[in-house]
mmCIF file of C-alpha atoms in Angstrom:
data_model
loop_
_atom_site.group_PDB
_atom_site.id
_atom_site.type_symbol
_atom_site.label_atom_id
_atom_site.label_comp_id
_atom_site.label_asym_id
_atom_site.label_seq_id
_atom_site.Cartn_x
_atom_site.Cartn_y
_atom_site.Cartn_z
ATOM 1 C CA UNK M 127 -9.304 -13.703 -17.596
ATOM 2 C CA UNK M 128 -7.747 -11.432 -15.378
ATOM 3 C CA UNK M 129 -6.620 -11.962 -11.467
ATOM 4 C CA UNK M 130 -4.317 -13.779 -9.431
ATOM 5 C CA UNK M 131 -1.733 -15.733 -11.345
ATOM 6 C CA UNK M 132 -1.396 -18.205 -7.984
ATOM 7 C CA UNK M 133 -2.451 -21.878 -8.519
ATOM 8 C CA UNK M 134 -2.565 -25.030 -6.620
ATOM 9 C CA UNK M 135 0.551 -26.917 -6.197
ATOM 10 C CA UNK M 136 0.676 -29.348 -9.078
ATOM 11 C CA UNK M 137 0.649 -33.093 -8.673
ATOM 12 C CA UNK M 138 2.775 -35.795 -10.991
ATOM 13 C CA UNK M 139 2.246 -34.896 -14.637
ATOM 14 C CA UNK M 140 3.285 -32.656 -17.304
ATOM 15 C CA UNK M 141 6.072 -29.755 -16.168
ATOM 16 C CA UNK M 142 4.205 -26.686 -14.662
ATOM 17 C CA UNK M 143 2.854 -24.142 -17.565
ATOM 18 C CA UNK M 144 4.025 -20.763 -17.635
ATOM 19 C CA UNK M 145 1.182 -19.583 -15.090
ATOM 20 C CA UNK M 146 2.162 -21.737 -12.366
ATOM 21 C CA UNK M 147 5.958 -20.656 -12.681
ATOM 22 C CA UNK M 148 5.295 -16.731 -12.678
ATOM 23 C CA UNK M 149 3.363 -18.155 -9.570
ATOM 24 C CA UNK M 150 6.190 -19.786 -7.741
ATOM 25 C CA UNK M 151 8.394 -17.017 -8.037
ATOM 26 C CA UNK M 152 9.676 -14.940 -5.188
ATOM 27 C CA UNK M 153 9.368 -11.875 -6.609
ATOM 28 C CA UNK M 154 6.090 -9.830 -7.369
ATOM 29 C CA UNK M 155 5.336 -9.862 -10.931
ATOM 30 C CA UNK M 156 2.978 -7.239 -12.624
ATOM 31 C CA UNK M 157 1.236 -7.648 -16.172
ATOM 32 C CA UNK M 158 0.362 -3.961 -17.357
ATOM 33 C CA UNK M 159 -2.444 -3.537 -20.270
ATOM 34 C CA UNK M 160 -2.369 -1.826 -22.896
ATOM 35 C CA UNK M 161 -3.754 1.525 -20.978
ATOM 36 C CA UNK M 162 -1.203 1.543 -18.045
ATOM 37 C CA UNK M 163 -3.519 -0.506 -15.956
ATOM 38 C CA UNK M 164 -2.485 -3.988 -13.991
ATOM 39 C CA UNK M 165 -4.458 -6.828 -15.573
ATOM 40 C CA UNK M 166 -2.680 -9.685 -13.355
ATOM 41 C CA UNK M 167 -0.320 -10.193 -10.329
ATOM 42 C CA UNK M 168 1.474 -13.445 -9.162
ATOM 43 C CA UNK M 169 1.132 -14.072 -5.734
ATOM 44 C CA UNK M 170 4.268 -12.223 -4.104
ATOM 45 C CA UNK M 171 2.654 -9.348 -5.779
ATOM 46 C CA UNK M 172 -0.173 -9.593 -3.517
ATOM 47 C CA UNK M 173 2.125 -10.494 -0.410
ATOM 48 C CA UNK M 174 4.691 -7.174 -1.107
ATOM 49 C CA UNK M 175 1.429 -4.406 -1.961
ATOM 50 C CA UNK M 176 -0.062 -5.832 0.611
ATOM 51 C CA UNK M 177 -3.632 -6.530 -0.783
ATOM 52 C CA UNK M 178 -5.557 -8.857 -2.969
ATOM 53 C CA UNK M 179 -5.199 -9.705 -6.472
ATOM 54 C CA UNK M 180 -8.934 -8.227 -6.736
ATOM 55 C CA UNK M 181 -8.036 -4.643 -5.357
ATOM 56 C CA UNK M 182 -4.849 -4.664 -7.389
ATOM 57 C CA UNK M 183 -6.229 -5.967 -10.947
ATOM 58 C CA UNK M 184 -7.719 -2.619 -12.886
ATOM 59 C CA UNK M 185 -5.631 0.319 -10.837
ATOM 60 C CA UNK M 186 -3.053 2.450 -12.351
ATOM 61 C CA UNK M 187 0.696 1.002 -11.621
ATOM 62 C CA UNK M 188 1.163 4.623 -11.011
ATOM 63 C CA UNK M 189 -1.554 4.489 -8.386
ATOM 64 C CA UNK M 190 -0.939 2.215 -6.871
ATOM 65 C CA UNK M 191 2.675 1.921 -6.161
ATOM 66 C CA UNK M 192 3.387 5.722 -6.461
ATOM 67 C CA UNK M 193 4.122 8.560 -6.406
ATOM 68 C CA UNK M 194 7.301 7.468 -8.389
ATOM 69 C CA UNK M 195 11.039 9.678 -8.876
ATOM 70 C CA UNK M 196 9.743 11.989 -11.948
ATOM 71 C CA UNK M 197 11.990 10.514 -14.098
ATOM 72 C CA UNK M 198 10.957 6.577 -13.838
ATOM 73 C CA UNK M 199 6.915 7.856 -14.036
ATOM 74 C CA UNK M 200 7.998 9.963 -17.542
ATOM 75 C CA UNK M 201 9.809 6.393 -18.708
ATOM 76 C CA UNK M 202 6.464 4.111 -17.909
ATOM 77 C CA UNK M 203 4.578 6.494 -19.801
ATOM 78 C CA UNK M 204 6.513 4.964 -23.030
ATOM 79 C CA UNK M 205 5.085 1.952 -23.279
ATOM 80 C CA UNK M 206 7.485 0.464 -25.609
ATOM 81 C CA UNK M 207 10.712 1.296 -23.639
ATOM 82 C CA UNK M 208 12.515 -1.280 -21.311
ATOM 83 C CA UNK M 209 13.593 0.163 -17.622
ATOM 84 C CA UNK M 210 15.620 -0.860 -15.210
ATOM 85 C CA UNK M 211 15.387 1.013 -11.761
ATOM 86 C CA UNK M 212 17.619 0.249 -8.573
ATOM 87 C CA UNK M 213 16.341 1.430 -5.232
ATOM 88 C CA UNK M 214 13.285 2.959 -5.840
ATOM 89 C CA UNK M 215 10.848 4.411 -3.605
ATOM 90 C CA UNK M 216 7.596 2.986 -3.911
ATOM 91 C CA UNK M 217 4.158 2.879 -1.351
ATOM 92 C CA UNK M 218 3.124 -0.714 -0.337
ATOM 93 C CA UNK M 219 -0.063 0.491 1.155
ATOM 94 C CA UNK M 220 0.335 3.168 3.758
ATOM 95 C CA UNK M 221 4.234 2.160 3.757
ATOM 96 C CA UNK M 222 7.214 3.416 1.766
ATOM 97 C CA UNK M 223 9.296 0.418 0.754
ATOM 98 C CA UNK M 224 12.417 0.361 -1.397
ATOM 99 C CA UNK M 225 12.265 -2.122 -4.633
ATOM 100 C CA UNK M 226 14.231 -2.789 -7.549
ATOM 101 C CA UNK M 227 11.635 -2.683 -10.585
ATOM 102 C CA UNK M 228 12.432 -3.791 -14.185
ATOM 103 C CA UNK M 229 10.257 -3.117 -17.113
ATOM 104 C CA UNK M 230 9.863 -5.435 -20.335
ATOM 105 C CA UNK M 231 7.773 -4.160 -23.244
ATOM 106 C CA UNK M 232 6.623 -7.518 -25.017
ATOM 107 C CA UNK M 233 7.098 -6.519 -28.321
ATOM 108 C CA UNK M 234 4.684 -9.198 -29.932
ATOM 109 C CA UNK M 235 1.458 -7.420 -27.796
ATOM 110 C CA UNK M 236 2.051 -3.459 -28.447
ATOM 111 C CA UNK M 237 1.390 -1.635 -25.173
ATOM 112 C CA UNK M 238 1.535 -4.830 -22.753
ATOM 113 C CA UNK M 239 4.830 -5.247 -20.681
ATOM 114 C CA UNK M 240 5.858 -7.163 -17.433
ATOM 115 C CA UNK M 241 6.894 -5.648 -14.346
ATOM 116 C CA UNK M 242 9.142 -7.302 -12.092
ATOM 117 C CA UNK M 243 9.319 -5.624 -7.892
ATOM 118 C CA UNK M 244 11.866 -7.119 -5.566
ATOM 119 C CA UNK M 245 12.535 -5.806 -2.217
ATOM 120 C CA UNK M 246 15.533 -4.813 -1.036
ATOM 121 C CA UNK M 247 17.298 -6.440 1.881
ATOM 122 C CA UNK M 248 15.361 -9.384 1.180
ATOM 123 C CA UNK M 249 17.764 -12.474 2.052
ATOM 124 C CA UNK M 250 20.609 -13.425 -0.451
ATOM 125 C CA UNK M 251 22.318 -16.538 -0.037
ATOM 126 C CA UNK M 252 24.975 -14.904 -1.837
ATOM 127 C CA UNK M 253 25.055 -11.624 -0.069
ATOM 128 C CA UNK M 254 24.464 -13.838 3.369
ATOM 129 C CA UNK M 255 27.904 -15.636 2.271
ATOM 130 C CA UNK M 256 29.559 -12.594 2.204
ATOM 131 C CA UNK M 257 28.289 -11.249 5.560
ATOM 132 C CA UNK M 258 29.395 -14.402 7.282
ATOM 133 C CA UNK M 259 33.193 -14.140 5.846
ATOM 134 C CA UNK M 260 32.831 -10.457 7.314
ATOM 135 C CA UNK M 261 31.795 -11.532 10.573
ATOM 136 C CA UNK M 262 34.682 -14.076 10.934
ATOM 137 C CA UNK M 263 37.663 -11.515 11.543
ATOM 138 C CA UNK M 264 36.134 -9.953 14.427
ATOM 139 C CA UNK M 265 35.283 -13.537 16.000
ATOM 140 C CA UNK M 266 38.875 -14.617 15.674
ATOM 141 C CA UNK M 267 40.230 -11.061 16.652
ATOM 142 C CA UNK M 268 37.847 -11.681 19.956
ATOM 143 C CA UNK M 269 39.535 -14.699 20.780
ATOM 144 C CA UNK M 270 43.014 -13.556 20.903
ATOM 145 C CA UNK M 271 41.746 -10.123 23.164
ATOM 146 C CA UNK M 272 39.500 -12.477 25.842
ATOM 147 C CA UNK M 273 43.213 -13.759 26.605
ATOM 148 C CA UNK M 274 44.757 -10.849 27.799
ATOM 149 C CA UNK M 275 41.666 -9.009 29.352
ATOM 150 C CA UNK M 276 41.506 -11.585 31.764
ATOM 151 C CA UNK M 277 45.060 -10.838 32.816
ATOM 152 C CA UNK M 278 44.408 -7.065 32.865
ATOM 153 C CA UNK M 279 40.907 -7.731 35.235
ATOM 154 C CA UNK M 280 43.404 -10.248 37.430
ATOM 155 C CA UNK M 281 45.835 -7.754 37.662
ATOM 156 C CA UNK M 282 42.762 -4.686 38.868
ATOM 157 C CA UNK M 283 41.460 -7.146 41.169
ATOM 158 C CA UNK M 284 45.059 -7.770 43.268
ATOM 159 C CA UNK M 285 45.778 -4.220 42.855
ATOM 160 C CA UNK M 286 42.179 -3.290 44.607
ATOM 161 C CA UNK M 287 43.298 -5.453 47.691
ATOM 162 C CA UNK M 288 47.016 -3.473 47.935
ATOM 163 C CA UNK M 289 45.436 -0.138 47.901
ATOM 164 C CA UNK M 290 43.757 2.621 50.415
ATOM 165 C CA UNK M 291 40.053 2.333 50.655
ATOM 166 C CA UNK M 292 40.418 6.130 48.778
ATOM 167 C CA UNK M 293 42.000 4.659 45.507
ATOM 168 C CA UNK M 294 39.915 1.448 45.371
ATOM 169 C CA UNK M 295 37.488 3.322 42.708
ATOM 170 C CA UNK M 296 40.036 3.325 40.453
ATOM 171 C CA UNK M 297 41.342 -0.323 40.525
ATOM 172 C CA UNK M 298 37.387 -0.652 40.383
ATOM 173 C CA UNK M 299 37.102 1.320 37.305
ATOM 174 C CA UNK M 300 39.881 -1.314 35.488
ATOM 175 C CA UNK M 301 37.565 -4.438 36.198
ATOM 176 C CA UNK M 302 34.227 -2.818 35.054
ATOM 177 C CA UNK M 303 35.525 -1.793 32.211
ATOM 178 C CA UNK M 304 37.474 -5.137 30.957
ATOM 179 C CA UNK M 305 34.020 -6.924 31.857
ATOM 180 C CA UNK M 306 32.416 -4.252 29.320
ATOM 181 C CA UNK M 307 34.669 -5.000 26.673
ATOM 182 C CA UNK M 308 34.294 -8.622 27.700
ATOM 183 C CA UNK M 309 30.670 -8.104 27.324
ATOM 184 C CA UNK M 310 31.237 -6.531 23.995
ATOM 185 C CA UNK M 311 33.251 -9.381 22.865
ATOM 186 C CA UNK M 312 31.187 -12.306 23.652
ATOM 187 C CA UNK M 313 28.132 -10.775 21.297
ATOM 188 C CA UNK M 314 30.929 -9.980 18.544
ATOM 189 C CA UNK M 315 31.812 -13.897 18.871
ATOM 190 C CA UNK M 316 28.162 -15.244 19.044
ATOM 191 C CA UNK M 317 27.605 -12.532 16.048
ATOM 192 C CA UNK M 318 29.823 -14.619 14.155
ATOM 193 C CA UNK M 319 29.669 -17.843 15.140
ATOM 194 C CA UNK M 320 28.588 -20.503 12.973
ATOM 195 C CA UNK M 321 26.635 -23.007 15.029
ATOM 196 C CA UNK M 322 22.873 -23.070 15.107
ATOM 197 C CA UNK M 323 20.348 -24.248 17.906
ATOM 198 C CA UNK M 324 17.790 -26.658 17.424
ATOM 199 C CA UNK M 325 14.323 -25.789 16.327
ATOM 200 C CA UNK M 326 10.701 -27.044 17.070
ATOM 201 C CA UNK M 327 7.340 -26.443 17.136
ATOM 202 C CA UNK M 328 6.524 -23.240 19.690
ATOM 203 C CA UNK M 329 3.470 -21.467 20.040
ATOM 204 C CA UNK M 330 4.808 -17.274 18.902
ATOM 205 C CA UNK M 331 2.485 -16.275 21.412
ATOM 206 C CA UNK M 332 3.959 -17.611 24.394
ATOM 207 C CA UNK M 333 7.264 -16.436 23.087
ATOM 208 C CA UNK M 334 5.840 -13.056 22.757
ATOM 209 C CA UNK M 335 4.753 -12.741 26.329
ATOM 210 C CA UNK M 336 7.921 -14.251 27.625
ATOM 211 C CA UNK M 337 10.153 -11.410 26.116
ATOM 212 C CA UNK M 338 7.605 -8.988 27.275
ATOM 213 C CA UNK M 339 7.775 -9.749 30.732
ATOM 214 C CA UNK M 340 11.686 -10.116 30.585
ATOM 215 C CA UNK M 341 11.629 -6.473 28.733
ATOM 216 C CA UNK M 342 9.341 -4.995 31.572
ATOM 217 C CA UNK M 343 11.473 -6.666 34.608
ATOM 218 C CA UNK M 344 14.245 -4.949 33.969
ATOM 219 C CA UNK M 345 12.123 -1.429 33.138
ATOM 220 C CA UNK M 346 12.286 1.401 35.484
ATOM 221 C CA UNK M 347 9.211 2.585 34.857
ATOM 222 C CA UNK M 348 7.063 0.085 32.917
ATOM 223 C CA UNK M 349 4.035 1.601 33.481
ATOM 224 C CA UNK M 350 4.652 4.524 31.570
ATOM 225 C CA UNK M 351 4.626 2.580 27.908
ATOM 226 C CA UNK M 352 1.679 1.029 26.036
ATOM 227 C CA UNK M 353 2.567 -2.286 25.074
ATOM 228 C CA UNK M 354 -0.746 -3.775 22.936
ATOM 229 C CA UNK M 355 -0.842 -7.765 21.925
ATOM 230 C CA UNK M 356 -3.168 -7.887 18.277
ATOM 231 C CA UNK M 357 -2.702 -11.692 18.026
ATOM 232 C CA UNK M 358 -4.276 -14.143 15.720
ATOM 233 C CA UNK M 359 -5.705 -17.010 18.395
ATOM 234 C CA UNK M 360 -5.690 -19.385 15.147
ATOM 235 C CA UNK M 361 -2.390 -18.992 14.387
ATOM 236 C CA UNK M 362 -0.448 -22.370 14.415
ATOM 237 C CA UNK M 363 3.027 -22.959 15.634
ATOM 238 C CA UNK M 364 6.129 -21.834 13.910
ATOM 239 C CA UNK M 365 9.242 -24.248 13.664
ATOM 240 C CA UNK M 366 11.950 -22.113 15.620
ATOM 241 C CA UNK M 367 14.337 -22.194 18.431
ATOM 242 C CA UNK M 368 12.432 -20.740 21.223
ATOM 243 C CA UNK M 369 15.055 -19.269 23.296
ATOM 244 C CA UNK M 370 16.683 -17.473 19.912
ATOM 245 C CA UNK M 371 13.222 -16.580 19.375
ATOM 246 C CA UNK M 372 13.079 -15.001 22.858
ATOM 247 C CA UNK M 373 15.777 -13.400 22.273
ATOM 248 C CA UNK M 374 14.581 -12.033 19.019
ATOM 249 C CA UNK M 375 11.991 -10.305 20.368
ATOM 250 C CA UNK M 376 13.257 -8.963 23.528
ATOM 251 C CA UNK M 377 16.122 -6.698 21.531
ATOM 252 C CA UNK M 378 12.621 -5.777 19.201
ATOM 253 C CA UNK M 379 10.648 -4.923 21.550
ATOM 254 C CA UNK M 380 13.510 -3.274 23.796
ATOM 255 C CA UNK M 381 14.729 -1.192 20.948
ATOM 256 C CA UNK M 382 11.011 -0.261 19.867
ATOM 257 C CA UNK M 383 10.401 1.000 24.244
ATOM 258 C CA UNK M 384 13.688 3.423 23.371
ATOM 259 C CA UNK M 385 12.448 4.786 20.000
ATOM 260 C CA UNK M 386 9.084 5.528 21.653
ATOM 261 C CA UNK M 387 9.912 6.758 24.662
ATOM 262 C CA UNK M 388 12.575 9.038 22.116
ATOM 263 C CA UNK M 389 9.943 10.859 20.394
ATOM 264 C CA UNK M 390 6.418 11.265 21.774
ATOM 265 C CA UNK M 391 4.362 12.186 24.875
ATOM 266 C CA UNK M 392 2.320 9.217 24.305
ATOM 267 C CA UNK M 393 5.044 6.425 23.419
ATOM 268 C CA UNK M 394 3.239 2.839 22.766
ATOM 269 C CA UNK M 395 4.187 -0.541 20.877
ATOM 270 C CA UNK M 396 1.992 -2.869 19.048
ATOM 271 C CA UNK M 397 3.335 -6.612 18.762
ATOM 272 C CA UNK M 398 1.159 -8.073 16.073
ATOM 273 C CA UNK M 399 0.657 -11.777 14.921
ATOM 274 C CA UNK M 400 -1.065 -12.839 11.374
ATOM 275 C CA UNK M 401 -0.762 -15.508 8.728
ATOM 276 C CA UNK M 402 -0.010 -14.240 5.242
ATOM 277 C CA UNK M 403 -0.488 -17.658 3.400
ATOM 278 C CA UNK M 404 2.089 -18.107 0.376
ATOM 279 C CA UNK M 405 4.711 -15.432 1.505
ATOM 280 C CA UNK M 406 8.244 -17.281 0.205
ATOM 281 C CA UNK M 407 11.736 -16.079 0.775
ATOM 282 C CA UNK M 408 15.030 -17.072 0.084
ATOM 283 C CA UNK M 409 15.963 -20.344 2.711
ATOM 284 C CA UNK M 410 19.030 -19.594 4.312
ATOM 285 C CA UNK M 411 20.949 -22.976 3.902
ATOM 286 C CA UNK M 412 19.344 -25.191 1.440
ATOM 287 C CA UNK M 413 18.838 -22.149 -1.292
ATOM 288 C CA UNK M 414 15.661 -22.941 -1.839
ATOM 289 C CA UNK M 415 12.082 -20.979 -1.487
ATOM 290 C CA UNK M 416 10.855 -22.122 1.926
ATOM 291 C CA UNK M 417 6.818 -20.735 2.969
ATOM 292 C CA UNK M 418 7.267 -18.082 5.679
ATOM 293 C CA UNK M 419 3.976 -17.314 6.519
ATOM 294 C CA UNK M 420 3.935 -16.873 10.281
ATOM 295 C CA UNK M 421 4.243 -12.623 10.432
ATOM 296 C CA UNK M 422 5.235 -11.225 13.493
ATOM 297 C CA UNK M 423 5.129 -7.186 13.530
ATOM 298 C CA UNK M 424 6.813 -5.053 16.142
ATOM 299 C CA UNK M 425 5.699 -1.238 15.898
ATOM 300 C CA UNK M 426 6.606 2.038 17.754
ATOM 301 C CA UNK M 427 5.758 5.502 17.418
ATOM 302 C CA UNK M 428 8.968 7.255 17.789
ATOM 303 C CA UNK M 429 10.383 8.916 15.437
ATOM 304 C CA UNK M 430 11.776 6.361 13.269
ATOM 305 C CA UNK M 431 15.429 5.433 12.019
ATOM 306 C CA UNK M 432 17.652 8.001 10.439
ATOM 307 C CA UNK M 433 16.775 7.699 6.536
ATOM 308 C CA UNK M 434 20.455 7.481 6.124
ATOM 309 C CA UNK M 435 20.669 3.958 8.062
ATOM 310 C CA UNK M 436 17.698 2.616 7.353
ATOM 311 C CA UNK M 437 19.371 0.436 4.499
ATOM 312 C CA UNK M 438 22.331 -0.767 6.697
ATOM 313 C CA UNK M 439 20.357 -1.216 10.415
ATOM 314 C CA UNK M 440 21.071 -5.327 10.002
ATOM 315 C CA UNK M 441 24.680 -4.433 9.274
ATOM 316 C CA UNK M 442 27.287 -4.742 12.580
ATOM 317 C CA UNK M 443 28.620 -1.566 14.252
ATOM 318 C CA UNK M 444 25.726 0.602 12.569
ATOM 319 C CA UNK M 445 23.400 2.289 15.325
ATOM 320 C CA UNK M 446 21.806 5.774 15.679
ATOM 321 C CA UNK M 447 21.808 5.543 19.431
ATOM 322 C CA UNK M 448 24.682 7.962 20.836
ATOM 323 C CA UNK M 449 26.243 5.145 22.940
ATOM 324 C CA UNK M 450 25.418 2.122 20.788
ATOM 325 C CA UNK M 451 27.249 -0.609 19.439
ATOM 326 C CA UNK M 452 25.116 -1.609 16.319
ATOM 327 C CA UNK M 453 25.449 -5.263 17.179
ATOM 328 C CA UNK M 454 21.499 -5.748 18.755
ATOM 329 C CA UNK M 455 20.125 -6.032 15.227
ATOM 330 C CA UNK M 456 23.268 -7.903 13.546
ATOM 331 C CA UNK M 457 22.961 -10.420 15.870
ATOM 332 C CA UNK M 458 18.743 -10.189 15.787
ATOM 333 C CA UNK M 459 19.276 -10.692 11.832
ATOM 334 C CA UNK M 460 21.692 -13.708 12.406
ATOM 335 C CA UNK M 461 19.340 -15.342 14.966
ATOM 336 C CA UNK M 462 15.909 -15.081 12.438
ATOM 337 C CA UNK M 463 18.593 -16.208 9.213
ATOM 338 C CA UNK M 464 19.432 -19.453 11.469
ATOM 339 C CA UNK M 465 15.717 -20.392 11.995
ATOM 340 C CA UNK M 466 15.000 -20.430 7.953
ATOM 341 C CA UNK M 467 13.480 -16.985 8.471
ATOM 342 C CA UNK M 468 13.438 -13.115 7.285
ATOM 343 C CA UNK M 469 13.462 -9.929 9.151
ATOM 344 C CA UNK M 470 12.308 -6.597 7.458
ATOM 345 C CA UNK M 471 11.398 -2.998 8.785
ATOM 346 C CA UNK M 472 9.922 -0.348 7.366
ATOM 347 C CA UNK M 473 8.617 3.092 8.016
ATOM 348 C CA UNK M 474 4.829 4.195 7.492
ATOM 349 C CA UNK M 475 5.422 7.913 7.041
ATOM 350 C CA UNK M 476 1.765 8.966 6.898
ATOM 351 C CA UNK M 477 0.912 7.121 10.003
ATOM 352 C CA UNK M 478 4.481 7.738 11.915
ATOM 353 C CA UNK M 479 5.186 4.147 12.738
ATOM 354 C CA UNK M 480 8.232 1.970 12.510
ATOM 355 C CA UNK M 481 7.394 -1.638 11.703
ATOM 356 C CA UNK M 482 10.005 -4.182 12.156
ATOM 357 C CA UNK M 483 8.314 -7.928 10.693
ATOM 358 C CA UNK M 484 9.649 -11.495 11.072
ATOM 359 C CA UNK M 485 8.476 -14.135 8.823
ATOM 360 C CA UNK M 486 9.366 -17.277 10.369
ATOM 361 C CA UNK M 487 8.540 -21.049 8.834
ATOM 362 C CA UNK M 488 4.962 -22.831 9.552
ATOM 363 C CA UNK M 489 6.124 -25.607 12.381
ATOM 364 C CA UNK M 490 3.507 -28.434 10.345
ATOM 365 C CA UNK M 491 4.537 -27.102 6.966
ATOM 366 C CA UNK M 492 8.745 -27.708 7.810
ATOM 367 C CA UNK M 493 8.487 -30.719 9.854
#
């Protein structure tokens, strides 16, 4: 029988089978036939191509995940070779995503062999460990500057009242720019800091039109841009902190106004909402698989990140804007890691659209 390898959650009894296993895991798993063609998925297969078991189940893996680097497409066409592939380029639908794919011939079927797909920048509890230790120097390096800024800004501020009305610009210049760095230095500290705010049920829709109508109070002209709500009414809430959620989505939604407005006469932004039942991550403190399957998808039309950055926009100090700090989407990653939840982006080529998604945890399914 071929299809979905996703079953039920099993009740008390006898320790899950072999199916049910391949159908908890996190990352997509592939069974290819005998002729190169996908007889079964798990369900994170489903969840990364971003279609059904039934679409998948008889197509090509070439055709459906490629076109593939030359040189991993002449390796799958030896069906009894094992391959190991590190970011590779693969289409999830009309997207380009980058995967890690291994390939295990099972030697007791001739022809048959598993494939394994896991996204890359994914959350790693391991990896996340890392990042935090990272983010500590610069949050205990902020501490010790805040001290002395404030006398430098104390010392602009007497000097202002001592001089002609001429030179006042300059005393001037001192405080605005301590209160930048001070500015600066408060997100590098709330970048790294370790404490979390506490989460409830909030409806993502409210949310959604919150940061909106922060985002377009403080636009010039916000008129000019296309901002389009595609919401699921029947979506239920998601267990969050609604002000970090806010928050979330204003530096999304901000950053996706810039990109448009960046690259096209006709600059818009879709904020979608949908539920992608069984989508599991990594959870970000207990290590555990936790459901995420509250989606929330911001998309522009610019012109996209630099394909240089595009693995390292989460990253602090990263940024392709000329004046930019690369701390927006740190600190947007660190927010959606201390709600349980992941943040992704990718780039639709064919369609010219930069997708940044949050999958966030079910408020009834947590609780």
């Amino acid at each position: 029988m071929t299809g979905s390898l996703d079953t039920p959650d099993p009740v008390d009894g006898p320790a899950p089978d072999a199916r049910a296993q391949l159908a908890g895991l996190i990352f997509a798993v592939l069974l290819i036939d005998r002729d190169g063609r996908i007889a079964e998925v798990n369900h994170a297969a489903e969840s990364l191509l971003g279609t059904s078991a039934s679409r998948i189940v008889g197509a090509g893996l070439a055709e459906r995940i490629g076109p593939l680097d030359e040189r991993v497409a002449a390796r799958l066409r030896e069906t009894d070779e094992a391959l190991v592939a590190r970011d590779l380029a693969i289409m999830a639908g009309e997207s380009e995503i980058r995967v890690n794919m291994t390939v295990s011939p099972l030697g007791t079927f001739p022809g048959w062999r598993v494939v394994t797909l896991s996204e890359i920048g994914h959350e790693d509890p391991v990896h996340k460990q890392g990042g935090d230790a990272m983010l500590s120097a610069p949050t205990v390096l902020a501490h010790e500057i805040k001290n002395p800024l404030a006398a430098i800004r104390g010392a602009g501020q007497l000097v202002a009242r001592k001089l002609p009305d001429g030179d006042k610009k300059l005393a001037r210049m001192i405080t605005d720019e301590v209160d930048r760095i001070a500015r600066l230095i408060d997100r590098m500290q709330q970048l790294g800091s370790t404490r979390t705010g506490p989460v409830g049920p909030c409806n993502p829709h409210e949310a959604i039109r919150a940061a909106i109508a922060t985002m377009r109070a403080v636009d010039a002209d916000p008129e000019a841009l296309d901002i389009r709500e595609e919401f699921d009414p029947s979506l239920p809430p998601v267990l969050v902190n609604r002000d970090a959620l806010e928050q979330v989505l204003i530096n999304l939604v901000s950053n996706a106004r810039e990109a448009a407005r960046g690259g096209t006469a006709s600059p818009s932004i879709v904020v979608q909402t949908r539920f992608v039942g069984g989508l599991a991550f990594s959870a970000i403190r207990e290590g555990k698989a936790v459901p995420l399957p509250i989606e929330i998808t911001v998309t522009d039309n610019g012109p996209g990140i630099p394909p240089e950055l595009r693995d390292h926009v989460f990253e602090p100090f990263v940024s392709s804007k000329p004046s930019g700090q690369g701390l927006g989407l740190s600190l947007v990653r660190k927010l959606v890691r201390d709600m349980n939840g992941n943040i992704s982006h990718e780039r639709d080529i064919r369609a010219g659209l930069t997708h940044f998604r949050l999958h966030l945890p079910q408020a009834r399914q947590a609780s």
